Short mmCIF file of C-alpha atoms and ligand atoms in Angstrom, two decimals:
data_model
loop_
_atom_site.label_atom_id
_atom_site.label_comp_id
_atom_site.label_asym_id
_atom_site.label_seq_id
_atom_site.Cartn_x
_atom_site.Cartn_y
_atom_site.Cartn_z
CA MET A 1 4.94 3.10 25.77
CA VAL A 2 1.84 4.81 24.43
CA SER A 3 2.19 6.44 21.05
CA ARG A 4 2.11 10.23 21.06
CA VAL A 5 -0.76 12.05 19.42
CA ILE A 6 0.30 15.24 17.69
CA PRO A 7 -2.75 17.49 17.20
CA VAL A 8 -3.53 18.83 13.75
CA ASP A 9 -4.92 22.24 12.80
CA PRO A 10 -8.68 22.65 12.19
CA PHE A 11 -9.77 21.38 8.79
CA ASP A 12 -12.76 20.76 6.53
CA LEU A 13 -12.79 17.40 4.76
CA VAL A 14 -15.18 16.70 1.91
CA ILE A 15 -15.63 13.06 0.91
CA PHE A 16 -16.92 12.68 -2.63
CA GLY A 17 -18.41 9.20 -2.74
CA GLY A 18 -19.26 9.74 0.93
CA THR A 19 -21.82 6.90 0.94
CA GLY A 20 -19.58 4.43 -0.90
CA ASP A 21 -17.73 1.34 0.20
CA LEU A 22 -14.31 2.93 0.75
CA ALA A 23 -15.81 5.78 2.76
CA ARG A 24 -17.71 3.35 4.99
CA ARG A 25 -14.93 0.80 5.41
CA LYS A 26 -11.84 2.95 5.62
CA ILE A 27 -12.16 6.73 5.49
CA LEU A 28 -14.89 7.34 8.09
CA PRO A 29 -13.59 4.73 10.59
CA ALA A 30 -10.07 6.17 10.24
CA LEU A 31 -11.35 9.70 10.89
CA PHE A 32 -13.38 8.46 13.84
CA ARG A 33 -10.37 6.72 15.41
CA ARG A 34 -8.28 9.88 15.11
CA TYR A 35 -11.14 11.84 16.64
CA CYS A 36 -11.25 9.38 19.55
CA ALA A 37 -7.48 9.67 19.91
CA GLY A 38 -7.95 13.40 20.50
CA GLN A 39 -6.02 14.47 17.44
CA TRP A 40 -8.52 17.07 16.25
CA PRO A 41 -9.58 20.45 17.50
CA GLU A 42 -13.28 20.92 18.28
CA ASP A 43 -14.45 22.58 15.10
CA VAL A 44 -13.42 20.10 12.42
CA ARG A 45 -16.03 19.43 9.73
CA ILE A 46 -16.56 16.26 7.74
CA ILE A 47 -18.87 16.73 4.77
CA GLY A 48 -20.13 13.68 2.91
CA ALA A 49 -21.03 14.39 -0.70
CA ALA A 50 -22.74 11.97 -3.06
CA ARG A 51 -25.65 11.62 -5.45
CA SER A 52 -28.05 9.86 -3.08
CA GLU A 53 -30.95 11.73 -1.51
CA HIS A 54 -29.92 12.10 2.13
CA ASP A 55 -30.25 14.84 4.65
CA ASP A 56 -27.76 15.38 7.45
CA SER A 57 -29.54 13.07 9.86
CA ALA A 58 -29.91 10.21 7.36
CA TYR A 59 -26.23 10.53 6.49
CA ARG A 60 -25.25 10.54 10.15
CA ALA A 61 -27.22 7.32 10.60
CA LEU A 62 -25.30 5.79 7.70
CA VAL A 63 -22.01 6.93 9.22
CA ALA A 64 -22.98 5.54 12.63
CA ASP A 65 -23.69 2.15 11.02
CA ALA A 66 -20.33 2.22 9.28
CA LEU A 67 -18.55 2.98 12.56
CA ARG A 68 -20.33 0.14 14.33
CA GLU A 69 -19.35 -2.25 11.56
CA PHE A 70 -15.80 -1.11 10.83
CA ALA A 71 -14.61 0.47 14.08
CA PRO A 72 -16.58 -1.65 16.55
CA GLU A 73 -14.03 -1.39 19.36
CA ARG A 74 -14.46 2.39 19.53
CA ALA A 75 -18.09 2.66 18.44
CA LYS A 76 -19.21 1.05 21.72
CA ASP A 77 -18.58 4.42 23.32
CA SER A 78 -21.75 6.38 22.50
CA PRO A 79 -20.49 9.84 23.58
CA SER A 80 -17.57 9.46 21.17
CA VAL A 81 -19.89 8.44 18.33
CA ASP A 82 -22.21 11.37 19.10
CA GLY A 83 -19.28 13.79 19.28
CA PHE A 84 -18.01 12.59 15.93
CA LEU A 85 -21.42 12.72 14.26
CA ALA A 86 -21.94 16.29 15.44
CA ARG A 87 -19.13 17.23 13.06
CA VAL A 88 -20.59 15.37 10.09
CA SER A 89 -22.93 16.80 7.47
CA TYR A 90 -24.09 15.94 3.97
CA VAL A 91 -24.46 17.68 0.63
CA ARG A 92 -26.23 16.07 -2.30
CA ILE A 93 -24.06 16.57 -5.33
CA ASP A 94 -23.53 15.20 -8.80
CA ALA A 95 -20.12 15.80 -10.34
CA GLU A 96 -21.70 16.42 -13.71
CA GLU A 97 -24.55 18.68 -12.62
CA GLN A 98 -24.73 22.11 -11.01
CA ALA A 99 -27.00 21.40 -8.05
CA GLY A 100 -25.35 21.34 -4.64
CA TRP A 101 -22.02 22.92 -5.52
CA ALA A 102 -22.81 26.42 -4.28
CA GLU A 103 -24.16 24.90 -1.06
CA LEU A 104 -20.91 22.96 -0.60
CA ALA A 105 -18.80 26.05 -1.24
CA GLY A 106 -20.91 27.93 1.32
CA GLN A 107 -20.26 25.31 3.99
CA LEU A 108 -16.47 25.55 3.83
CA THR A 109 -14.63 27.67 6.32
CA GLU A 110 -12.30 30.39 5.08
CA ASP A 111 -8.59 30.23 5.88
CA ARG A 112 -8.21 26.68 6.92
CA VAL A 113 -7.08 23.42 5.37
CA ARG A 114 -9.75 21.99 3.11
CA ALA A 115 -9.25 18.52 1.75
CA PHE A 116 -11.36 16.94 -0.98
CA TYR A 117 -11.25 13.17 -0.96
CA PHE A 118 -12.08 11.74 -4.41
CA SER A 119 -13.47 8.40 -3.28
CA VAL A 120 -15.01 7.83 -6.71
CA GLY A 121 -13.91 6.24 -9.99
CA PRO A 122 -11.21 8.08 -11.96
CA ARG A 123 -13.77 8.82 -14.68
CA LEU A 124 -15.12 11.58 -12.43
CA PHE A 125 -11.80 13.14 -11.39
CA GLY A 126 -11.89 15.74 -14.17
CA ALA A 127 -15.49 16.78 -13.51
CA LEU A 128 -14.92 17.07 -9.76
CA ALA A 129 -11.71 19.04 -10.18
CA GLY A 130 -13.46 21.39 -12.61
CA GLN A 131 -16.38 22.01 -10.24
CA ILE A 132 -14.12 22.65 -7.27
CA GLU A 133 -12.23 25.26 -9.22
CA ALA A 134 -15.30 26.78 -10.89
CA HIS A 135 -16.94 27.28 -7.49
CA GLY A 136 -13.95 29.11 -6.10
CA MET A 137 -12.96 26.39 -3.65
CA VAL A 138 -9.27 26.26 -4.53
CA THR A 139 -7.09 28.11 -2.04
CA ASP A 140 -3.44 27.72 -1.03
CA ARG A 141 -4.60 25.33 1.65
CA THR A 142 -6.72 23.14 -0.63
CA ARG A 143 -5.65 19.51 -1.07
CA ILE A 144 -7.16 16.68 -3.02
CA VAL A 145 -6.81 12.99 -2.28
CA VAL A 146 -7.10 10.39 -5.02
CA GLU A 147 -7.14 6.63 -4.75
CA LYS A 148 -5.73 3.89 -6.86
CA PRO A 149 -6.25 2.64 -9.50
CA PHE A 150 -4.46 5.68 -10.84
CA GLY A 151 -4.97 4.78 -14.48
CA HIS A 152 -4.82 1.34 -16.07
CA ASP A 153 -1.75 2.00 -18.22
CA LEU A 154 0.81 4.70 -18.90
CA GLN A 155 -1.37 6.70 -21.25
CA SER A 156 -4.40 6.79 -18.94
CA ALA A 157 -2.17 7.74 -15.98
CA ARG A 158 -0.68 10.58 -18.03
CA ASP A 159 -4.17 11.74 -18.97
CA LEU A 160 -5.28 11.71 -15.33
CA ASN A 161 -2.17 13.60 -14.24
CA ALA A 162 -2.75 16.17 -16.97
CA THR A 163 -6.40 16.55 -15.98
CA LEU A 164 -5.57 17.16 -12.33
CA ALA A 165 -2.65 19.43 -13.21
CA GLY A 166 -5.16 21.62 -15.05
CA HIS A 167 -6.70 22.55 -11.68
CA PHE A 168 -4.16 21.85 -8.93
CA ASP A 169 -0.42 22.07 -8.31
CA GLU A 170 1.42 18.81 -7.77
CA GLY A 171 1.93 19.91 -4.16
CA GLN A 172 -1.84 19.80 -3.66
CA ILE A 173 -2.37 16.29 -5.03
CA TYR A 174 -2.19 13.35 -2.61
CA ARG A 175 -2.18 10.01 -4.47
CA ILE A 176 -2.81 7.30 -1.91
CA ASP A 177 -1.05 3.97 -1.90
CA HIS A 178 -2.22 2.72 1.46
CA TYR A 179 0.78 0.38 1.79
CA LEU A 180 2.91 3.45 2.42
CA GLY A 181 0.80 4.18 5.47
CA LYS A 182 1.48 0.82 7.08
CA GLU A 183 3.52 1.09 10.25
CA THR A 184 6.26 -1.36 9.28
CA VAL A 185 6.72 0.18 5.87
CA GLN A 186 7.83 3.37 7.54
CA ASN A 187 9.78 1.38 10.06
CA LEU A 188 11.69 -0.05 7.15
CA MET A 189 13.02 3.44 6.46
CA ALA A 190 13.75 3.95 10.17
CA VAL A 191 15.70 0.69 10.33
CA ARG A 192 17.64 1.38 7.15
CA PHE A 193 18.47 5.00 7.71
CA GLY A 194 18.39 5.29 11.49
CA ASN A 195 21.01 2.62 12.18
CA MET A 196 24.59 2.19 11.10
CA LEU A 197 24.28 -1.57 11.24
CA PHE A 198 22.42 -2.41 8.05
CA GLU A 199 23.29 0.20 5.45
CA PRO A 200 26.91 -0.90 4.82
CA LEU A 201 25.63 -4.40 4.00
CA TRP A 202 22.69 -3.17 1.93
CA ASN A 203 24.02 -3.94 -1.55
CA SER A 204 24.78 -6.72 -3.98
CA GLN A 205 28.09 -7.51 -2.32
CA TYR A 206 26.33 -8.78 0.81
CA VAL A 207 22.72 -9.37 -0.20
CA ASP A 208 22.11 -12.52 -2.21
CA HIS A 209 18.54 -11.66 -3.12
CA ILE A 210 15.39 -10.05 -1.76
CA GLN A 211 11.92 -11.58 -1.54
CA ILE A 212 8.76 -9.52 -1.28
CA THR A 213 5.58 -11.48 -0.59
CA VAL A 214 2.07 -10.08 -0.22
CA ALA A 215 -0.15 -13.11 0.27
CA GLU A 216 -3.88 -12.83 0.84
CA THR A 217 -6.50 -15.41 1.77
CA VAL A 218 -9.41 -13.39 0.37
CA GLY A 219 -10.71 -13.85 -3.16
CA ILE A 220 -12.15 -11.12 -5.31
CA ALA A 221 -15.80 -11.33 -4.24
CA GLY A 222 -17.69 -8.11 -4.71
CA ARG A 223 -15.14 -6.55 -7.08
CA GLU A 224 -15.35 -9.00 -9.97
CA GLY A 225 -15.76 -6.43 -12.74
CA TYR A 226 -12.85 -4.25 -11.66
CA TYR A 227 -10.58 -7.15 -10.80
CA ASP A 228 -11.03 -9.08 -14.02
CA ARG A 229 -9.89 -5.99 -15.94
CA ALA A 230 -7.02 -5.33 -13.54
CA GLY A 231 -5.54 -8.62 -12.31
CA ALA A 232 -2.79 -8.95 -9.73
CA MET A 233 -0.31 -7.07 -11.92
CA ARG A 234 -2.31 -3.86 -12.03
CA ASP A 235 -4.08 -4.28 -8.69
CA MET A 236 -1.04 -5.02 -6.50
CA MET A 237 2.28 -5.31 -8.33
CA GLN A 238 2.30 -1.96 -10.15
CA ASN A 239 1.64 -0.08 -6.92
CA HIS A 240 1.91 -1.80 -3.53
CA LEU A 241 4.76 -4.20 -4.29
CA MET A 242 6.49 -1.59 -6.42
CA GLN A 243 6.43 0.86 -3.52
CA LEU A 244 7.89 -1.75 -1.16
CA LEU A 245 10.60 -2.49 -3.69
CA CYS A 246 11.42 1.21 -3.92
CA LEU A 247 11.77 1.66 -0.17
CA ILE A 248 13.98 -1.40 0.13
CA ALA A 249 16.18 -0.49 -2.80
CA MET A 250 16.41 3.30 -2.81
CA GLU A 251 19.52 5.28 -1.98
CA PRO A 252 19.44 7.19 1.32
CA PRO A 253 17.59 10.44 0.67
CA ALA A 254 19.39 13.52 1.97
CA LYS A 255 16.39 14.38 4.16
CA PHE A 256 13.12 12.79 5.16
CA ASP A 257 11.18 15.19 3.05
CA PRO A 258 8.62 14.51 0.33
CA ASP A 259 10.64 15.28 -2.75
CA ALA A 260 13.92 13.90 -1.44
CA VAL A 261 12.25 10.54 -0.72
CA ARG A 262 10.21 10.48 -3.92
CA ASP A 263 13.19 11.42 -6.08
CA GLU A 264 15.03 8.36 -4.77
CA LYS A 265 12.07 6.06 -5.30
CA LEU A 266 11.68 7.31 -8.84
CA LYS A 267 15.32 6.50 -9.59
CA VAL A 268 14.72 2.90 -8.52
CA ILE A 269 11.72 2.48 -10.81
CA ARG A 270 13.61 3.98 -13.71
CA ALA A 271 16.54 1.63 -13.10
CA LEU A 272 14.36 -1.48 -13.31
CA ASP A 273 15.15 -3.74 -16.26
CA GLN A 274 12.36 -5.00 -18.42
CA VAL A 275 11.25 -8.33 -16.93
CA GLN A 276 11.92 -11.36 -19.13
CA PRO A 277 8.81 -13.44 -19.91
CA HIS A 278 10.43 -16.57 -18.41
CA HIS A 279 10.91 -14.66 -15.16
CA ILE A 280 7.17 -14.24 -14.65
CA VAL A 281 4.62 -16.76 -13.35
CA ARG A 282 0.91 -16.02 -13.44
CA GLY A 283 -1.77 -18.05 -11.73
CA GLN A 284 -5.52 -18.33 -11.19
CA TYR A 285 -7.01 -19.85 -8.05
CA GLY A 286 -9.12 -22.99 -8.02
CA PRO A 287 -12.36 -23.70 -6.12
CA SER A 288 -12.56 -24.15 -2.34
CA ASP A 289 -15.18 -24.90 0.32
CA GLY A 290 -18.11 -24.44 -2.00
CA GLU A 291 -16.61 -21.21 -3.36
CA PRO A 292 -16.12 -21.04 -7.12
CA ASP A 293 -12.72 -20.87 -8.80
CA TYR A 294 -11.46 -17.56 -10.18
CA ARG A 295 -13.22 -17.90 -13.52
CA GLY A 296 -16.46 -18.88 -11.81
CA ALA A 297 -16.13 -15.90 -9.46
CA VAL A 298 -15.80 -13.42 -12.32
CA GLY A 299 -18.38 -15.25 -14.45
CA ASN A 300 -15.99 -15.51 -17.37
CA PRO A 301 -15.05 -19.11 -18.25
CA ARG A 302 -12.23 -17.94 -20.51
CA SER A 303 -10.79 -15.20 -18.34
CA ALA A 304 -7.01 -14.91 -18.77
CA THR A 305 -6.61 -12.51 -15.83
CA GLU A 306 -4.15 -13.50 -13.10
CA SER A 307 -5.07 -13.66 -9.42
CA TYR A 308 -1.43 -14.49 -8.64
CA ILE A 309 1.84 -13.20 -9.99
CA ALA A 310 5.46 -13.91 -9.16
CA LEU A 311 8.36 -12.32 -10.97
CA ARG A 312 12.07 -11.74 -10.82
CA ALA A 313 13.11 -8.12 -11.18
CA HIS A 314 16.54 -6.55 -11.61
CA ILE A 315 17.68 -3.07 -10.77
CA SER A 316 20.50 -1.91 -13.01
CA ASN A 317 22.52 0.36 -10.78
CA TRP A 318 25.76 0.15 -8.80
CA ARG A 319 24.11 -0.92 -5.59
CA TRP A 320 21.96 -3.74 -6.90
CA ALA A 321 23.48 -5.12 -10.14
CA GLY A 322 23.50 -8.90 -9.66
CA THR A 323 20.96 -9.06 -6.79
CA PRO A 324 17.58 -10.34 -7.98
CA PHE A 325 14.35 -9.15 -6.38
CA TYR A 326 11.65 -11.81 -6.31
CA LEU A 327 8.16 -10.40 -5.90
CA ARG A 328 4.94 -12.37 -5.50
CA THR A 329 1.36 -11.64 -4.59
CA GLY A 330 -1.85 -13.59 -4.87
CA LYS A 331 -5.40 -14.12 -3.68
CA ARG A 332 -6.74 -17.19 -1.91
CA LEU A 333 -3.34 -18.30 -0.68
CA VAL A 334 -2.57 -20.35 2.40
CA ALA A 335 -2.28 -17.38 4.79
CA ARG A 336 -2.51 -13.62 4.98
CA SER A 337 1.08 -12.60 5.23
CA SER A 338 3.02 -9.66 3.87
CA VAL A 339 6.73 -9.84 4.44
CA ILE A 340 9.97 -8.64 2.93
CA ASN A 341 12.93 -10.99 3.36
CA VAL A 342 16.41 -9.65 2.81
CA MET A 343 18.47 -12.79 2.20
CA PHE A 344 22.11 -12.09 2.98
CA LYS A 345 24.97 -13.99 1.38
CA ASP A 346 26.56 -16.79 3.30
CA ALA A 347 29.80 -16.27 5.21
CA PRO A 348 32.69 -16.79 2.77
CA HIS A 349 34.15 -19.68 4.78
CA SER A 350 32.71 -21.80 7.56
CA ILE A 351 35.30 -22.51 10.23
CA PHE A 352 32.79 -24.95 11.78
CA GLY A 353 32.56 -27.29 8.82
CA ALA A 354 29.96 -27.53 6.11
CA ASP A 355 27.17 -29.23 8.10
CA ALA A 356 27.47 -27.41 11.40
CA GLY A 357 23.85 -26.28 11.20
CA ARG A 358 24.21 -22.67 10.24
CA HIS A 359 22.59 -20.67 7.45
CA ALA A 360 22.98 -17.24 5.97
CA ASN A 361 21.37 -14.30 7.81
CA VAL A 362 17.85 -13.26 6.91
CA LEU A 363 16.27 -9.94 7.83
CA SER A 364 12.48 -10.31 7.77
CA ILE A 365 10.32 -7.23 7.78
CA ARG A 366 6.74 -8.30 8.54
CA LEU A 367 4.09 -5.88 7.40
CA GLN A 368 1.09 -7.91 8.53
CA PRO A 369 0.00 -9.59 10.60
CA ASN A 370 2.26 -9.40 13.70
CA GLU A 371 4.12 -6.32 12.51
CA GLY A 372 7.76 -6.51 13.39
CA ILE A 373 11.29 -7.14 12.24
CA THR A 374 13.32 -10.29 12.78
CA LEU A 375 16.98 -10.93 12.11
CA LYS A 376 17.95 -14.56 11.86
CA VAL A 377 21.45 -15.08 13.28
CA THR A 378 23.59 -18.10 14.07
CA ILE A 379 24.60 -18.94 17.63
CA LYS A 380 26.01 -21.92 19.42
CA GLU A 381 23.46 -24.44 20.59
CA PRO A 382 23.58 -24.30 24.39
CA GLY A 383 25.16 -27.17 26.34
CA PRO A 384 28.21 -29.38 26.17
CA GLY A 385 29.04 -31.77 23.37
CA GLY A 386 30.94 -29.72 20.86
CA MET A 387 30.27 -26.83 18.58
CA ARG A 388 26.76 -27.26 17.23
CA LEU A 389 25.20 -24.20 15.72
CA ILE A 390 21.58 -23.09 15.45
CA ASP A 391 19.77 -20.19 13.87
CA VAL A 392 17.75 -18.03 16.23
CA PRO A 393 15.63 -14.97 15.53
CA LEU A 394 16.50 -11.61 17.03
CA ASP A 395 12.92 -10.51 17.26
CA MET A 396 11.82 -6.89 17.26
CA SER A 397 8.11 -7.50 17.46
CA PHE A 398 6.40 -4.18 18.22
CA ALA A 399 4.11 -5.60 20.83
CA GLU A 400 6.99 -7.16 22.77
CA ALA A 401 9.45 -4.33 22.40
CA LEU A 402 7.09 -1.42 22.92
CA GLY A 403 4.28 -2.86 25.02
CA PRO A 404 0.92 -4.43 24.19
CA GLU A 405 -0.71 -1.08 23.42
CA ASN A 406 1.42 -1.06 20.28
CA GLN A 407 0.10 -4.44 19.15
CA ASP A 408 -2.37 -2.83 16.76
CA PRO A 409 -0.75 0.19 15.18
CA PRO A 410 -3.11 2.75 13.62
CA ASP A 411 -4.62 1.78 10.30
CA ALA A 412 -2.78 3.10 7.26
CA TYR A 413 -5.68 5.42 6.43
CA GLU A 414 -5.51 7.09 9.83
CA ARG A 415 -1.93 8.10 9.29
CA LEU A 416 -2.34 9.05 5.64
CA ILE A 417 -5.41 11.25 6.12
CA MET A 418 -3.70 13.08 8.98
CA ASP A 419 -0.66 13.57 6.73
CA VAL A 420 -2.94 15.18 4.14
CA ILE A 421 -4.18 17.60 6.79
CA ARG A 422 -0.62 18.34 7.90
CA GLY A 423 0.42 18.85 4.27
CA ASN A 424 3.07 16.13 4.30
CA GLN A 425 3.35 14.33 0.94
CA THR A 426 6.22 12.01 1.86
CA LEU A 427 4.02 8.91 1.95
CA PHE A 428 2.10 9.73 -1.22
CA MET A 429 2.99 8.94 -4.81
CA ARG A 430 4.11 11.71 -7.09
CA GLY A 431 2.74 11.83 -10.64
CA ASP A 432 6.06 10.94 -12.26
CA GLU A 433 6.47 7.90 -9.98
CA VAL A 434 3.09 6.54 -11.01
CA GLU A 435 3.89 7.05 -14.67
CA ALA A 436 7.29 5.36 -14.34
CA ALA A 437 5.64 2.37 -12.67
CA TRP A 438 3.20 2.07 -15.56
CA ALA A 439 6.03 2.41 -18.07
CA TRP A 440 7.57 -0.69 -16.47
CA THR A 441 4.23 -2.55 -16.27
CA ASP A 442 2.81 -1.88 -19.74
CA PRO A 443 5.24 -3.98 -21.82
CA ILE A 444 4.78 -6.93 -19.46
CA ILE A 445 1.01 -6.89 -19.95
CA ALA A 446 1.38 -6.21 -23.68
CA GLY A 447 3.63 -9.29 -23.93
CA TRP A 448 0.96 -11.52 -22.33
CA GLN A 449 -1.66 -10.17 -24.67
CA ALA A 450 0.54 -10.68 -27.74
CA ARG A 451 1.38 -14.26 -26.74
CA GLY A 452 -2.14 -15.13 -25.57
CA ASP A 453 -0.63 -16.07 -22.20
CA VAL A 454 -2.93 -18.09 -19.94
CA PRO A 455 -2.36 -18.15 -16.14
CA LYS A 456 -1.56 -21.46 -14.47
CA PRO A 457 -4.19 -22.89 -12.12
CA TYR A 458 -3.30 -23.18 -8.44
CA ASP A 459 -5.16 -24.64 -5.49
CA SER A 460 -6.97 -22.27 -3.18
CA GLY A 461 -5.22 -22.42 0.17
CA SER A 462 -1.83 -23.20 -1.40
CA THR A 463 1.29 -21.08 -1.83
CA GLY A 464 0.50 -20.47 -5.51
CA PRO A 465 1.36 -22.25 -8.76
CA GLY A 466 4.19 -24.79 -8.75
CA ASP A 467 5.96 -22.80 -11.46
CA ALA A 468 6.63 -20.05 -8.92
CA GLU A 469 8.76 -22.54 -6.99
CA LEU A 470 10.57 -23.41 -10.20
CA LEU A 471 11.31 -19.73 -10.82
CA MET A 472 13.37 -19.85 -7.64
CA LYS A 473 14.71 -23.37 -7.98
CA ARG A 474 16.22 -22.62 -11.37
CA ASP A 475 18.32 -19.99 -9.56
CA GLY A 476 19.24 -22.40 -6.76
CA ARG A 477 17.01 -20.53 -4.30
CA HIS A 478 13.68 -21.09 -2.61
CA TRP A 479 10.84 -18.97 -1.28
CA GLN A 480 10.56 -18.47 2.44
CA GLY A 481 7.32 -20.03 3.77
CA ILE A 482 4.05 -18.10 3.80
CA LYS A 483 3.17 -18.11 7.50
CA PRO A 484 0.36 -16.27 9.21
C1 BG6 B 501 -5.97 -3.12 -2.44
C2 BG6 B 501 -6.25 -4.10 -3.54
O1 BG6 B 501 -5.29 -2.00 -2.94
O2 BG6 B 501 -5.17 -3.74 -1.43
C3 BG6 B 501 -6.94 -5.33 -2.99
O3 BG6 B 501 -7.08 -3.49 -4.51
C4 BG6 B 501 -6.14 -5.91 -1.85
O4 BG6 B 501 -7.11 -6.31 -4.01
C5 BG6 B 501 -5.79 -4.85 -0.82
O5 BG6 B 501 -6.91 -6.95 -1.26
C6 BG6 B 501 -4.84 -5.39 0.23
O6 BG6 B 501 -4.69 -4.47 1.27
P1 BG6 B 501 -4.30 -4.93 2.74
O7 BG6 B 501 -4.08 -3.66 3.47
O8 BG6 B 501 -5.47 -5.73 3.25
O9 BG6 B 501 -3.07 -5.77 2.61
#
């Protein structure tokens, strides 16, 4: 089954920071893939905007390089690359100066969607927003896209929200959390709310606990400055893992529409208890294969920033009271693997005896790699010789169920940018959600600072610090393995 491509209306997309790393790695390749998929009409325009001295042809050369590096499978097709580049142009612009802005305004087409992608540090959001408005570029069909980090604490997030609200309506602001664009994350909603099977069991009466793991093998090379100020809590937990938690835990929204979904997510964040210090484990990775340890990588021998965090969260509401959520994420771990495991309670009584070989059901939602959903169920081991039981996976791997062409679903950015053009905010964070997530995060970080907390070392290539195992063991539970 080949996925359907639903064409979008013509649009102009301006990428501020158009020569930067995110533009080269993610935004331009995503746009190019959608172009190759035939999702655009002919007259779409992509305008790169940045401070460097480029003309259109130099910028096109830069874009072509980026496509060859980050979309190599498609960039082999020269007519496609040429067709894409024909829609690309460049304007030299500085957010804090006047030059270039009138030229940019002159290049935009009247009466069509115009999206401004702020692929720059949040320090420039205010200046960019001000220039866009001052040069008359705000229409009903104007949208802006902003990237995380959306603030570094509650106050800075409030300030950013207030700055943007001075120029745009909330309905025009698209705050990206690219985890929401991942195929399986949306599938999670489809599985929960499109089937009768799971929802009746989706509560503390039947679910023992939930594990959310986002394990990475990469370190922090190339982003040392940012990362040492952020750490795993701000970089991953406050946003990506929090969003996964929300989708797993939220009540069924009345409709699949932006505010209905985001209202329910917000309620989850607001129902989170403050995490107890003894329910948090922080870690820092050690050296490996000639690569320095975390402190060596950031060049700060006393850094107390965590590259790993595990914690136990509680949601105080009727559905989830008594069901812990264990969340963990870290760099330089044994495998790249993002998975949510819903660990069901055991059957109340085993008619087959205590050691018959059966275990409680587990629903595993694998985000990456090998996107898919598996339900572990107990069956009888085939053959004579009595009633021996085994656990087998009911496997809904996309590639197997839907054909090999679905093996590599579109990148999150492809979907999210097309949603911006369509004007669908369902998979974007609303301002109040971001603030609520910081309100939960801030006291945790403040507690570490007040106590002078130092992360525990862990081996590169391991599953993280031993204390993370203890966090589970103390509760009579254990983490599911981190498997590629
Ligand atoms: C980013 C974080 O938001 O997500 C990175 O800043 C992290 O530190 C990345 O590596 C992970 O994204 P993905 O899609 O590779 O799981």
